[in-house]
Amino acid sequence: QSALTQPPSASGSPGQSVTISCTGTSSDVGGYKFVSWYQQHPGKAPKLMIYEVTKRPSGVPDRFSGSKSGNTASLTVSGLQAEDEADYYCTSYAGTNNVVFGGGTKLTVL
Amino acid sequence: EVQLVESGGGLVQPGRSLRLSCAASGFTFDYYAMHWVRQAPGKGLEWVSGISSNSDRLGYADSVKGRFTVSRDSAKNSLYLQMNSLRAEDTALYYCVKERGGTYPDAFDIWGQGTMVTVSS
């Protein structure tokens, strides 16, 4: 069970787009559709933003989108807004009832 | 309102045990798999353990396997985490988490506010 690899930080100016990557292996990200993304503001519980690679829960703005290619999943935030500044985490099913998280990416809106 | 309320955290000495509880309300508890996720102070999220809706599938992170046991009680709409042989590195905020769908695995759509566990002498 190795953690998925995310860049420690990402940034963009209001209105711009930013993409956060999440790299795993064929045993987790590359092998299953169960990749999800979470947003966490300081002192708050995480919030589900994307599930099953590309799907958005009700209430999540369509500025947030997900994709996957091979062993790497990505979260793209378009039209950056100040409230998007937060930590973002990816997760994936890793087989045999196991789940693995990424190390997290701190998104800064400049 | 869907709600998860954790309890049972506190300060405990290394090597001792602690049992966390999570009271669920606002949804049909029996239908959903549940998980525990932890976050050490200033660190990222770490999946700890999961249990399917009928308890036939259990999962544990390597870091807790053999020391922690997850269970659930449908009559009490509650999830539990029995933590034995606690170590300093188990110090974290422990979140109770509900899966979005009725399968295991699935995404985590509802999170509690967490209960803090501090392992220190």
Coordinates of C-alpha atoms in Angstrom, one line a residue:
Chain A
Q1 CA 0.0 0.0 0.0
S2 CA 2.0 2.9 -1.2
A3 CA 0.5 6.4 -1.2
L4 CA -0.5 7.9 -4.5
T5 CA 1.8 10.7 -5.7
Q6 CA 0.5 14.2 -5.9
P7 CA 2.5 17.5 -6.3
P8 CA 2.8 19.2 -3.0
S9 CA 1.6 22.5 -4.4
A10 CA -0.2 24.1 -7.3
S11 CA -1.3 27.6 -8.0
G12 CA -3.1 29.8 -10.5
S13 CA -4.7 33.3 -10.8
P14 CA -8.4 33.9 -10.6
G15 CA -10.1 32.8 -13.7
Q16 CA -7.3 30.5 -14.8
S17 CA -7.3 26.7 -14.9
V18 CA -5.1 24.4 -12.9
T19 CA -4.6 20.7 -13.1
I20 CA -3.5 18.5 -10.2
S21 CA -2.1 15.0 -11.0
C22 CA -2.4 11.8 -9.0
T23 CA 0.0 9.0 -10.0
G24 CA -0.4 5.4 -8.9
T25 CA 0.2 2.0 -10.4
S26 CA -1.8 -0.6 -12.4
S27 CA -2.8 -2.0 -9.0
D28 CA -4.7 1.0 -8.0
V29 CA -5.4 4.1 -10.2
G30 CA -4.8 2.2 -13.5
G31 CA -6.7 -0.8 -12.5
Y32 CA -10.0 0.6 -11.2
K33 CA -12.7 3.2 -11.9
F34 CA -12.8 4.1 -8.2
V35 CA -10.8 7.2 -8.2
S36 CA -12.1 10.2 -6.3
W37 CA -11.0 13.7 -5.2
Y38 CA -11.6 15.6 -2.0
Q39 CA -11.3 19.2 -1.1
Q40 CA -10.3 20.2 2.4
H41 CA -10.3 23.7 3.8
P42 CA -8.3 24.4 7.0
G43 CA -9.9 23.0 10.1
K44 CA -12.7 21.4 8.1
A45 CA -13.6 17.9 7.2
P46 CA -12.9 16.9 3.6
K47 CA -15.6 17.2 0.9
L48 CA -16.2 14.9 -2.0
M49 CA -15.6 16.7 -5.4
I50 CA -15.2 13.9 -8.0
Y51 CA -16.0 10.2 -7.9
E52 CA -15.5 7.3 -10.3
V53 CA -12.8 9.4 -12.1
T54 CA -15.1 11.9 -13.8
K55 CA -18.5 12.2 -12.0
R56 CA -19.5 15.2 -9.9
P57 CA -21.8 14.9 -6.9
S58 CA -24.8 17.2 -6.8
G59 CA -23.8 20.7 -5.7
V60 CA -20.2 20.6 -6.9
P61 CA -19.6 23.3 -9.5
D62 CA -18.9 22.1 -13.1
R63 CA -15.7 24.0 -12.9
F64 CA -14.3 20.9 -11.3
S65 CA -13.6 18.0 -13.6
G66 CA -11.7 14.7 -13.4
S67 CA -10.0 12.4 -15.9
K68 CA -7.6 9.5 -16.0
S69 CA -5.0 8.2 -18.4
G70 CA -3.2 5.0 -17.6
N71 CA -1.9 5.1 -14.0
T72 CA -2.4 8.9 -13.6
A73 CA -5.6 10.6 -12.6
S74 CA -6.1 14.4 -12.8
L75 CA -8.3 17.0 -11.3
T76 CA -8.8 20.2 -13.3
V77 CA -10.3 23.4 -11.7
S78 CA -11.4 25.9 -14.3
G79 CA -12.2 29.5 -13.7
L80 CA -10.3 29.6 -10.4
Q81 CA -12.0 31.4 -7.6
A82 CA -10.7 32.5 -4.2
E83 CA -12.8 29.9 -2.4
D84 CA -11.0 27.1 -4.4
E85 CA -7.9 27.6 -2.3
A86 CA -7.7 24.5 -0.2
D87 CA -5.9 21.1 0.0
Y88 CA -6.9 18.5 -2.5
Y89 CA -6.5 14.7 -2.1
C90 CA -7.0 11.9 -4.5
T91 CA -7.9 8.3 -3.5
S92 CA -8.2 5.0 -5.3
Y93 CA -9.3 1.5 -4.6
A94 CA -6.2 -0.7 -4.4
G95 CA -7.7 -4.1 -4.4
T96 CA -8.3 -6.6 -1.6
N97 CA -10.6 -4.2 0.2
N98 CA -7.9 -1.6 0.5
V99 CA -8.0 2.1 -0.3
V100 CA -5.1 4.5 -0.8
F101 CA -4.8 8.3 -0.6
G102 CA -2.5 10.7 -2.3
G103 CA -0.3 12.9 -0.2
G104 CA -2.3 16.0 -0.9
T105 CA -1.8 19.1 -3.0
K106 CA -2.1 22.6 -1.6
L107 CA -3.9 24.8 -4.2
T108 CA -3.1 28.5 -3.9
V109 CA -5.2 31.1 -5.7
L110 CA -2.8 34.0 -6.4
Chain B
E1 CA -30.0 15.4 8.1
V2 CA -27.3 12.8 7.4
Q3 CA -24.8 12.9 10.4
L4 CA -21.8 11.0 11.7
V5 CA -20.7 11.7 15.2
E6 CA -17.5 10.2 16.5
S7 CA -16.5 9.7 20.1
G8 CA -14.0 7.8 22.2
G9 CA -10.8 9.8 21.5
G10 CA -8.4 11.0 24.1
L11 CA -5.0 10.8 25.5
V12 CA -3.6 7.3 25.9
Q13 CA -0.2 5.9 26.7
P14 CA 1.8 3.9 24.2
G15 CA 0.9 0.2 24.2
R16 CA -2.6 0.8 25.6
S17 CA -6.0 0.4 23.9
L18 CA -8.8 2.7 22.8
R19 CA -12.2 2.1 21.2
L20 CA -13.7 4.7 18.9
S21 CA -17.4 4.9 18.1
C22 CA -19.3 6.6 15.4
A23 CA -23.1 7.2 15.7
A24 CA -24.8 7.4 12.3
S25 CA -28.2 9.1 11.7
G26 CA -30.3 10.4 8.8
F27 CA -29.7 7.4 6.4
T28 CA -30.2 3.7 6.3
F29 CA -27.0 2.6 8.0
D30 CA -27.4 -1.1 6.9
Y31 CA -27.1 -0.1 3.2
Y32 CA -23.7 1.5 3.2
A33 CA -20.1 0.5 3.7
M34 CA -18.2 2.6 6.2
H35 CA -14.6 3.6 6.8
W36 CA -12.2 5.2 9.2
V37 CA -9.8 7.8 7.8
R38 CA -7.2 9.6 10.0
Q39 CA -5.1 12.8 9.7
A40 CA -2.1 13.4 11.8
P41 CA -1.5 17.0 12.9
G42 CA -0.4 19.1 9.9
K43 CA -0.3 16.0 7.7
G44 CA -2.4 14.4 4.9
L45 CA -5.3 12.0 5.0
E46 CA -4.7 8.3 5.5
W47 CA -7.2 5.6 5.0
V48 CA -7.3 3.3 8.1
S49 CA -10.0 0.7 7.7
G50 CA -13.2 -0.1 5.9
I51 CA -16.2 -2.5 6.4
S52 CA -18.9 -3.5 4.0
S53 CA -22.6 -3.1 4.7
N54 CA -23.0 -6.7 5.9
S55 CA -19.5 -6.9 7.4
D56 CA -18.3 -9.6 5.0
R57 CA -15.5 -7.4 3.6
L58 CA -13.0 -5.8 5.9
G59 CA -9.9 -3.8 4.9
Y60 CA -7.0 -2.4 6.9
A61 CA -4.0 -0.2 6.1
D62 CA -0.7 -2.0 6.5
S63 CA 0.2 0.5 9.3
V64 CA -2.7 -0.8 11.5
K65 CA -3.2 -4.4 10.4
G66 CA -3.1 -6.8 13.3
R67 CA -3.6 -4.0 15.9
F68 CA -6.9 -2.4 14.9
T69 CA -10.3 -4.0 14.4
V70 CA -13.3 -2.5 12.7
S71 CA -16.9 -3.5 13.4
R72 CA -20.4 -2.3 13.1
D73 CA -23.7 -2.7 14.9
S74 CA -26.8 -2.3 12.8
A75 CA -29.1 -2.3 15.8
K76 CA -27.3 0.8 17.2
N77 CA -26.5 2.4 13.8
S78 CA -22.9 2.5 14.9
L79 CA -19.4 2.0 13.6
Y80 CA -16.5 1.1 15.9
L81 CA -12.7 1.0 15.7
Q82 CA -10.9 -1.1 18.4
M83 CA -7.3 0.2 18.6
N84 CA -4.7 -2.0 20.4
S85 CA -1.0 -1.6 21.0
L86 CA -1.2 2.1 20.2
R87 CA 1.9 3.9 19.0
A88 CA 2.9 7.5 18.9
E89 CA 2.5 7.5 15.2
D90 CA -1.2 6.7 15.6
T91 CA -1.7 10.2 17.0
A92 CA -4.3 11.8 14.6
L93 CA -7.8 13.1 14.1
Y94 CA -9.9 10.0 13.3
Y95 CA -12.8 10.6 10.9
C96 CA -15.8 8.3 10.5
V97 CA -16.8 8.2 6.8
K98 CA -19.8 6.9 4.8
E99 CA -19.5 5.5 1.3
R100 CA -21.6 7.2 -1.4
G101 CA -23.2 4.0 -2.8
G102 CA -24.0 0.5 -1.5
T103 CA -20.9 -1.1 -2.8
Y104 CA -17.4 -1.5 -1.4
P105 CA -15.5 0.3 -2.8
D106 CA -17.0 3.6 -3.5
A107 CA -16.3 7.3 -2.8
F108 CA -16.7 8.9 0.7
D109 CA -19.6 11.3 0.6
I110 CA -20.2 12.0 4.3
W111 CA -17.6 12.7 6.9
G112 CA -17.9 13.2 10.6
Q113 CA -16.0 16.0 12.4
G114 CA -13.5 13.6 13.8
T115 CA -12.3 12.5 17.2
M116 CA -8.7 13.2 18.3
V117 CA -6.5 10.4 19.5
T118 CA -3.2 11.3 21.2
V119 CA -0.7 8.6 22.1
S120 CA 1.9 9.9 24.5
S121 CA 3.5 8.9 27.8

